[in-house]
Amino acid sequence: MNSGGIGVPLGFPLGPTSVIQVTNLSSAVTSEQMRTLFGFLGDIEELRLYPPDNAPLAFSSKVCYIKFREASSVGVAQHLTNTVFIDRALIVVPCAEVMQPTRTVVMCKTTFDHRENTVLGKRPCLISFGS
């Protein structure tokens, strides 16, 4: 399997990417905390936290997708894997980007069902960035 030279093999080709997936996040984490932590590693273009800060239901964990302005920030961000943040060790992996005219679609190895708060397995997931 090709990993594009960075991160873990994802099962599909991975070229230079500027998006990471951060899993094993505490349910108490906020978007602001994630932006502060990863903002030291590079300029953040977009950040998505699932479930979002204002979710009406309680969840046991969260997942975050971060798009950096520079792809070089992804390699640096991966060094935060196993860093304990709040009460859990972070898992940081790169995600493939597929550019579309009005948005970016992100494909990652682990799929997280934010409605059920469960990891669905090793299927590619799709997250759209942009409008």
CSV table of N, CA and C in Angstrom, one decimal:
chain,number,residue,atom,x,y,z
A,1,MET,N,0.8,-1.2,0.0
A,1,MET,CA,0.0,0.0,0.0
A,1,MET,C,0.9,1.2,0.0
A,2,ASN,N,0.4,2.3,-0.7
A,2,ASN,CA,1.2,3.5,-0.8
A,2,ASN,C,0.7,4.5,0.3
A,3,SER,N,1.7,5.1,1.0
A,3,SER,CA,1.3,6.1,1.9
A,3,SER,C,1.7,7.5,1.5
A,4,GLY,N,2.3,7.6,0.3
A,4,GLY,CA,2.7,8.9,-0.2
A,4,GLY,C,3.9,9.4,0.5
A,5,GLY,N,4.6,8.5,1.2
A,5,GLY,CA,5.8,9.0,1.9
A,5,GLY,C,5.6,9.5,3.3
A,6,ILE,N,4.3,9.7,3.7
A,6,ILE,CA,4.1,10.2,5.0
A,6,ILE,C,3.0,9.4,5.7
A,7,GLY,N,3.1,9.3,7.0
A,7,GLY,CA,2.0,8.7,7.8
A,7,GLY,C,1.9,7.2,7.6
A,8,VAL,N,0.7,6.7,8.0
A,8,VAL,CA,0.4,5.2,7.9
A,8,VAL,C,-0.2,4.9,6.5
A,9,PRO,N,0.0,3.7,6.0
A,9,PRO,CA,-0.7,3.4,4.7
A,9,PRO,C,-2.2,3.5,4.9
A,10,LEU,N,-2.8,4.1,3.9
A,10,LEU,CA,-4.3,4.3,4.0
A,10,LEU,C,-5.0,3.4,3.0
A,11,GLY,N,-4.4,2.6,2.2
A,11,GLY,CA,-5.1,1.8,1.3
A,11,GLY,C,-5.4,2.4,0.0
A,12,PHE,N,-5.1,3.7,-0.2
A,12,PHE,CA,-5.3,4.3,-1.5
A,12,PHE,C,-4.1,5.4,-1.6
A,13,PRO,N,-3.8,5.7,-2.8
A,13,PRO,CA,-2.6,6.7,-3.0
A,13,PRO,C,-2.8,8.0,-2.2
A,14,LEU,N,-1.8,8.4,-1.6
A,14,LEU,CA,-1.8,9.7,-0.8
A,14,LEU,C,-0.7,10.5,-1.3
A,15,GLY,N,-1.0,11.6,-2.0
A,15,GLY,CA,0.0,12.5,-2.4
A,15,GLY,C,0.1,13.6,-1.3
A,16,PRO,N,0.8,14.7,-1.7
A,16,PRO,CA,0.9,15.8,-0.7
A,16,PRO,C,-0.5,16.2,-0.2
A,17,THR,N,-0.7,16.3,1.0
A,17,THR,CA,-2.0,16.7,1.6
A,17,THR,C,-1.8,17.8,2.6
A,18,SER,N,-2.8,18.6,2.8
A,18,SER,CA,-2.7,19.6,3.9
A,18,SER,C,-3.7,19.4,5.0
A,19,VAL,N,-4.3,18.2,5.0
A,19,VAL,CA,-5.4,17.9,5.9
A,19,VAL,C,-5.0,16.7,6.8
A,20,ILE,N,-5.3,16.9,8.1
A,20,ILE,CA,-5.1,15.8,9.1
A,20,ILE,C,-6.4,15.4,9.7
A,21,GLN,N,-6.5,14.2,10.2
A,21,GLN,CA,-7.6,13.7,11.0
A,21,GLN,C,-7.0,13.5,12.4
A,22,VAL,N,-7.6,14.0,13.5
A,22,VAL,CA,-7.2,13.8,14.8
A,22,VAL,C,-8.3,13.1,15.6
A,23,THR,N,-8.0,11.9,16.1
A,23,THR,CA,-9.0,11.1,16.7
A,23,THR,C,-8.6,10.8,18.2
A,24,ASN,N,-9.4,10.1,18.9
A,24,ASN,CA,-9.3,9.8,20.3
A,24,ASN,C,-9.2,11.1,21.1
A,25,LEU,N,-10.1,12.0,20.8
A,25,LEU,CA,-10.2,13.3,21.5
A,25,LEU,C,-11.2,13.2,22.6
A,26,SER,N,-10.9,13.9,23.7
A,26,SER,CA,-11.8,13.9,24.8
A,26,SER,C,-13.1,14.6,24.5
A,27,SER,N,-14.1,14.2,25.1
A,27,SER,CA,-15.5,14.8,24.8
A,27,SER,C,-15.5,16.2,25.3
A,28,ALA,N,-14.6,16.6,26.1
A,28,ALA,CA,-14.5,18.0,26.7
A,28,ALA,C,-13.8,18.9,25.8
A,29,VAL,N,-13.1,18.5,24.7
A,29,VAL,CA,-12.3,19.3,23.9
A,29,VAL,C,-13.2,20.3,23.1
A,30,THR,N,-12.7,21.5,22.8
A,30,THR,CA,-13.4,22.5,22.0
A,30,THR,C,-12.6,22.8,20.7
A,31,SER,N,-13.3,23.4,19.8
A,31,SER,CA,-12.7,23.9,18.6
A,31,SER,C,-11.6,24.9,18.9
A,32,GLU,N,-11.8,25.8,19.8
A,32,GLU,CA,-10.8,26.8,20.2
A,32,GLU,C,-9.6,26.1,20.7
A,33,GLN,N,-9.7,25.1,21.5
A,33,GLN,CA,-8.5,24.4,22.1
A,33,GLN,C,-7.8,23.7,21.0
A,34,MET,N,-8.5,23.1,20.0
A,34,MET,CA,-7.8,22.4,18.9
A,34,MET,C,-7.1,23.4,18.0
A,35,ARG,N,-7.7,24.6,17.8
A,35,ARG,CA,-7.1,25.6,17.0
A,35,ARG,C,-5.8,26.2,17.6
A,36,THR,N,-5.9,26.3,19.0
A,36,THR,CA,-4.7,26.8,19.7
A,36,THR,C,-3.6,25.8,19.6
A,37,LEU,N,-3.9,24.5,19.9
A,37,LEU,CA,-2.9,23.5,19.9
A,37,LEU,C,-2.2,23.3,18.5
A,38,PHE,N,-3.0,23.2,17.5
A,38,PHE,CA,-2.4,22.9,16.2
A,38,PHE,C,-2.0,24.2,15.4
A,39,GLY,N,-2.5,25.3,15.9
A,39,GLY,CA,-2.1,26.6,15.3
A,39,GLY,C,-0.6,26.9,15.5
A,40,PHE,N,0.0,26.3,16.5
A,40,PHE,CA,1.4,26.5,16.7
A,40,PHE,C,2.2,25.8,15.6
A,41,LEU,N,1.6,24.9,14.9
A,41,LEU,CA,2.3,24.1,13.9
A,41,LEU,C,2.3,24.6,12.5
A,42,GLY,N,1.3,25.5,12.3
A,42,GLY,CA,1.2,26.1,10.9
A,42,GLY,C,-0.2,26.8,10.9
A,43,ASP,N,-0.3,27.7,9.8
A,43,ASP,CA,-1.6,28.4,9.7
A,43,ASP,C,-2.7,27.5,9.3
A,44,ILE,N,-3.8,27.6,10.1
A,44,ILE,CA,-5.0,26.7,9.8
A,44,ILE,C,-5.9,27.4,8.9
A,45,GLU,N,-6.2,26.7,7.8
A,45,GLU,CA,-7.2,27.3,6.8
A,45,GLU,C,-8.6,27.0,7.3
A,46,GLU,N,-8.8,25.7,7.8
A,46,GLU,CA,-10.2,25.3,8.2
A,46,GLU,C,-10.1,24.2,9.3
A,47,LEU,N,-11.0,24.2,10.2
A,47,LEU,CA,-11.0,23.2,11.3
A,47,LEU,C,-12.4,22.8,11.5
A,48,ARG,N,-12.7,21.5,11.5
A,48,ARG,CA,-14.0,20.9,11.8
A,48,ARG,C,-13.9,19.9,12.9
A,49,LEU,N,-14.7,20.1,13.9
A,49,LEU,CA,-14.7,19.2,15.1
A,49,LEU,C,-16.1,18.5,15.1
A,50,TYR,N,-16.1,17.2,15.2
A,50,TYR,CA,-17.3,16.4,15.2
A,50,TYR,C,-17.4,15.6,16.5
A,51,PRO,N,-18.5,15.6,17.2
A,51,PRO,CA,-19.6,16.5,17.1
A,51,PRO,C,-19.1,17.9,17.4
A,52,PRO,N,-19.8,18.9,16.9
A,52,PRO,CA,-19.4,20.3,17.1
A,52,PRO,C,-19.6,20.7,18.6
A,53,ASP,N,-19.0,21.9,18.9
A,53,ASP,CA,-19.1,22.4,20.3
A,53,ASP,C,-20.5,22.5,20.8
A,54,ASN,N,-21.4,22.9,20.0
A,54,ASN,CA,-22.8,23.1,20.4
A,54,ASN,C,-23.7,21.9,20.3
A,55,ALA,N,-23.2,20.7,20.2
A,55,ALA,CA,-24.0,19.5,20.0
A,55,ALA,C,-24.9,19.3,21.3
A,56,PRO,N,-26.2,19.1,21.1
A,56,PRO,CA,-27.1,19.0,22.2
A,56,PRO,C,-26.9,17.7,23.0
A,57,LEU,N,-26.3,16.6,22.4
A,57,LEU,CA,-26.1,15.4,23.1
A,57,LEU,C,-24.7,15.2,23.6
A,58,ALA,N,-24.5,14.4,24.6
A,58,ALA,CA,-23.2,14.1,25.1
A,58,ALA,C,-22.6,12.9,24.4
A,59,PHE,N,-21.3,13.0,24.1
A,59,PHE,CA,-20.5,12.0,23.4
A,59,PHE,C,-19.3,11.6,24.2
A,60,SER,N,-18.9,10.4,24.0
A,60,SER,CA,-17.7,9.9,24.8
A,60,SER,C,-16.4,10.4,24.1
A,61,SER,N,-16.4,10.7,22.8
A,61,SER,CA,-15.2,11.2,22.2
A,61,SER,C,-15.5,12.0,21.0
A,62,LYS,N,-14.5,12.7,20.4
A,62,LYS,CA,-14.7,13.5,19.3
A,62,LYS,C,-13.6,13.2,18.2
A,63,VAL,N,-13.8,13.7,17.0
A,63,VAL,CA,-12.8,13.7,16.0
A,63,VAL,C,-12.7,15.0,15.3
A,64,CYS,N,-11.5,15.4,14.9
A,64,CYS,CA,-11.3,16.7,14.3
A,64,CYS,C,-10.6,16.6,13.0
A,65,TYR,N,-10.9,17.4,12.0
A,65,TYR,CA,-10.3,17.5,10.7
A,65,TYR,C,-9.7,18.9,10.6
A,66,ILE,N,-8.4,19.0,10.3
A,66,ILE,CA,-7.7,20.3,10.2
A,66,ILE,C,-7.1,20.4,8.9
A,67,LYS,N,-7.4,21.5,8.2
A,67,LYS,CA,-6.7,21.8,6.9
A,67,LYS,C,-5.8,23.0,7.1
A,68,PHE,N,-4.5,22.7,6.9
A,68,PHE,CA,-3.4,23.7,7.0
A,68,PHE,C,-3.2,24.4,5.7
A,69,ARG,N,-2.7,25.6,5.7
A,69,ARG,CA,-2.4,26.3,4.5
A,69,ARG,C,-1.2,25.7,3.7
A,70,GLU,N,-0.3,25.1,4.5
A,70,GLU,CA,0.9,24.5,3.9
A,70,GLU,C,0.9,23.0,4.2
A,71,ALA,N,1.2,22.1,3.2
A,71,ALA,CA,1.2,20.7,3.4
A,71,ALA,C,2.3,20.3,4.3
A,72,SER,N,3.4,21.1,4.5
A,72,SER,CA,4.5,20.7,5.3
A,72,SER,C,4.1,20.7,6.8
A,73,SER,N,3.0,21.3,7.2
A,73,SER,CA,2.5,21.3,8.6
A,73,SER,C,2.0,19.9,8.9
A,74,VAL,N,1.5,19.1,8.0
A,74,VAL,CA,1.0,17.8,8.2
A,74,VAL,C,2.0,16.9,8.9
A,75,GLY,N,3.2,16.9,8.3
A,75,GLY,CA,4.3,16.1,8.9
A,75,GLY,C,4.6,16.5,10.3
A,76,VAL,N,4.6,17.8,10.5
A,76,VAL,CA,4.9,18.3,11.9
A,76,VAL,C,3.8,17.9,12.9
A,77,ALA,N,2.6,18.0,12.4
A,77,ALA,CA,1.4,17.7,13.2
A,77,ALA,C,1.4,16.2,13.7
A,78,GLN,N,1.9,15.3,12.8
A,78,GLN,CA,1.9,13.9,13.1
A,78,GLN,C,2.8,13.6,14.3
A,79,HIS,N,3.7,14.5,14.6
A,79,HIS,CA,4.5,14.3,15.8
A,79,HIS,C,3.8,14.4,17.1
A,80,LEU,N,2.5,14.9,17.0
A,80,LEU,CA,1.7,15.0,18.2
A,80,LEU,C,1.0,13.7,18.5
A,81,THR,N,1.1,12.7,17.7
A,81,THR,CA,0.5,11.4,18.0
A,81,THR,C,1.0,10.9,19.3
A,82,ASN,N,0.2,10.4,20.1
A,82,ASN,CA,0.4,9.8,21.4
A,82,ASN,C,0.7,10.9,22.5
A,83,THR,N,0.5,12.2,22.1
A,83,THR,CA,0.6,13.3,23.1
A,83,THR,C,-0.7,13.3,23.9
A,84,VAL,N,-0.6,13.3,25.2
A,84,VAL,CA,-1.9,13.3,26.0
A,84,VAL,C,-2.4,14.7,26.0
A,85,PHE,N,-3.6,14.9,25.6
A,85,PHE,CA,-4.3,16.2,25.5
A,85,PHE,C,-5.6,16.0,26.3
A,86,ILE,N,-5.7,16.8,27.4
A,86,ILE,CA,-6.8,16.7,28.3
A,86,ILE,C,-6.7,15.3,29.1
A,87,ASP,N,-7.3,14.3,28.5
A,87,ASP,CA,-7.2,13.0,29.2
A,87,ASP,C,-7.0,11.8,28.3
A,88,ARG,N,-6.6,12.1,27.0
A,88,ARG,CA,-6.4,11.0,26.0
A,88,ARG,C,-5.2,11.3,25.2
A,89,ALA,N,-4.6,10.2,24.7
A,89,ALA,CA,-3.5,10.3,23.7
A,89,ALA,C,-4.0,10.5,22.3
A,90,LEU,N,-3.6,11.6,21.7
A,90,LEU,CA,-4.1,12.0,20.4
A,90,LEU,C,-3.5,11.0,19.3
A,91,ILE,N,-4.3,10.8,18.3
A,91,ILE,CA,-3.9,10.0,17.1
A,91,ILE,C,-4.1,11.0,15.9
A,92,VAL,N,-3.0,11.3,15.2
A,92,VAL,CA,-3.0,12.2,14.1
A,92,VAL,C,-2.5,11.5,12.9
A,93,VAL,N,-3.4,11.5,11.8
A,93,VAL,CA,-3.0,10.9,10.6
A,93,VAL,C,-3.3,11.9,9.4
A,94,PRO,N,-2.6,11.8,8.3
A,94,PRO,CA,-2.9,12.6,7.2
A,94,PRO,C,-4.1,12.1,6.4
A,95,CYS,N,-4.8,12.9,5.7
A,95,CYS,CA,-6.0,12.6,4.9
A,95,CYS,C,-5.8,13.0,3.5
A,96,ALA,N,-6.3,12.2,2.6
A,96,ALA,CA,-6.2,12.6,1.2
A,96,ALA,C,-7.2,13.6,0.8
A,97,GLU,N,-6.8,14.6,0.0
A,97,GLU,CA,-7.7,15.6,-0.5
A,97,GLU,C,-8.1,15.4,-2.0
A,98,VAL,N,-9.4,15.6,-2.3
A,98,VAL,CA,-9.8,15.5,-3.7
A,98,VAL,C,-10.5,16.9,-4.0
A,99,MET,N,-9.8,17.6,-4.8
A,99,MET,CA,-10.3,19.0,-5.1
A,99,MET,C,-11.5,18.9,-6.0
A,100,GLN,N,-12.6,19.6,-5.7
A,100,GLN,CA,-13.7,19.8,-6.5
A,100,GLN,C,-13.9,21.3,-6.7
A,101,PRO,N,-14.7,21.7,-7.7
A,101,PRO,CA,-14.8,23.2,-8.0
A,101,PRO,C,-15.1,24.1,-6.8
A,102,THR,N,-16.0,23.7,-5.9
A,102,THR,CA,-16.3,24.6,-4.8
A,102,THR,C,-16.0,24.0,-3.4
A,103,ARG,N,-15.4,22.8,-3.3
A,103,ARG,CA,-15.1,22.3,-2.0
A,103,ARG,C,-13.9,21.3,-2.1
A,104,THR,N,-13.4,20.9,-0.9
A,104,THR,CA,-12.4,19.9,-0.8
A,104,THR,C,-13.0,18.7,-0.1
A,105,VAL,N,-12.9,17.5,-0.7
A,105,VAL,CA,-13.4,16.3,0.0
A,105,VAL,C,-12.2,15.6,0.6
A,106,VAL,N,-12.3,15.1,1.8
A,106,VAL,CA,-11.3,14.5,2.6
A,106,VAL,C,-11.6,13.0,2.7
A,107,MET,N,-10.6,12.2,2.4
A,107,MET,CA,-10.8,10.7,2.6
A,107,MET,C,-9.8,10.2,3.6
A,108,CYS,N,-10.2,9.6,4.6
A,108,CYS,CA,-9.4,9.0,5.7
A,108,CYS,C,-9.7,7.6,5.9
A,109,LYS,N,-8.8,6.9,6.5
A,109,LYS,CA,-8.9,5.4,6.7
A,109,LYS,C,-10.0,5.1,7.7
A,110,THR,N,-10.1,5.8,8.8
A,110,THR,CA,-11.1,5.5,9.8
A,110,THR,C,-12.3,6.4,9.6
A,111,THR,N,-13.5,5.7,9.7
A,111,THR,CA,-14.8,6.4,9.6
A,111,THR,C,-15.4,6.5,10.9
A,112,PHE,N,-15.8,7.7,11.3
A,112,PHE,CA,-16.4,8.0,12.6
A,112,PHE,C,-17.9,8.4,12.4
A,113,ASP,N,-18.8,7.7,13.0
A,113,ASP,CA,-20.2,8.1,12.9
A,113,ASP,C,-20.5,9.0,14.0
A,114,HIS,N,-20.6,10.3,13.8
A,114,HIS,CA,-20.9,11.3,14.8
A,114,HIS,C,-22.3,11.2,15.4
A,115,ARG,N,-23.2,10.6,14.7
A,115,ARG,CA,-24.6,10.4,15.2
A,115,ARG,C,-24.6,9.4,16.3
A,116,GLU,N,-23.8,8.3,16.1
A,116,GLU,CA,-23.8,7.2,17.0
A,116,GLU,C,-22.5,7.2,17.9
A,117,ASN,N,-21.6,8.2,17.6
A,117,ASN,CA,-20.4,8.3,18.4
A,117,ASN,C,-19.6,7.0,18.4
A,118,THR,N,-19.4,6.4,17.2
A,118,THR,CA,-18.7,5.2,17.1
A,118,THR,C,-17.8,5.2,15.9
A,119,VAL,N,-16.7,4.4,16.0
A,119,VAL,CA,-15.8,4.3,14.8
A,119,VAL,C,-16.4,3.1,14.0
A,120,LEU,N,-16.6,3.4,12.7
A,120,LEU,CA,-17.2,2.4,11.8
A,120,LEU,C,-16.3,1.5,11.2
A,121,GLY,N,-15.0,1.7,11.3
A,121,GLY,CA,-14.0,0.8,10.7
A,121,GLY,C,-13.1,1.4,9.8
A,122,LYS,N,-12.6,0.6,8.9
A,122,LYS,CA,-11.5,1.1,8.0
A,122,LYS,C,-12.0,1.4,6.6
A,123,ARG,N,-13.2,2.0,6.5
A,123,ARG,CA,-13.7,2.4,5.2
A,123,ARG,C,-13.3,3.9,5.0
A,124,PRO,N,-13.1,4.3,3.8
A,124,PRO,CA,-12.8,5.7,3.6
A,124,PRO,C,-14.0,6.6,4.0
A,125,CYS,N,-13.7,7.7,4.6
A,125,CYS,CA,-14.8,8.7,4.9
A,125,CYS,C,-14.7,9.9,4.0
A,126,LEU,N,-15.7,10.6,3.9
A,126,LEU,CA,-15.7,11.8,3.1
A,126,LEU,C,-16.1,13.0,3.9
A,127,ILE,N,-15.3,14.0,4.0
A,127,ILE,CA,-15.6,15.2,4.7
A,127,ILE,C,-15.4,16.4,3.7
A,128,SER,N,-16.4,17.2,3.6
A,128,SER,CA,-16.3,18.3,2.6
A,128,SER,C,-15.9,19.6,3.3
A,129,PHE,N,-14.9,20.2,2.8
A,129,PHE,CA,-14.5,21.5,3.3
A,129,PHE,C,-14.9,22.6,2.3
A,130,GLY,N,-15.3,23.7,2.7
A,130,GLY,CA,-15.7,24.8,1.8
A,130,GLY,C,-17.2,24.8,1.7
A,131,SER,N,-17.7,25.5,0.7
A,131,SER,CA,-19.1,25.7,0.6
A,131,SER,C,-19.8,24.6,-0.1
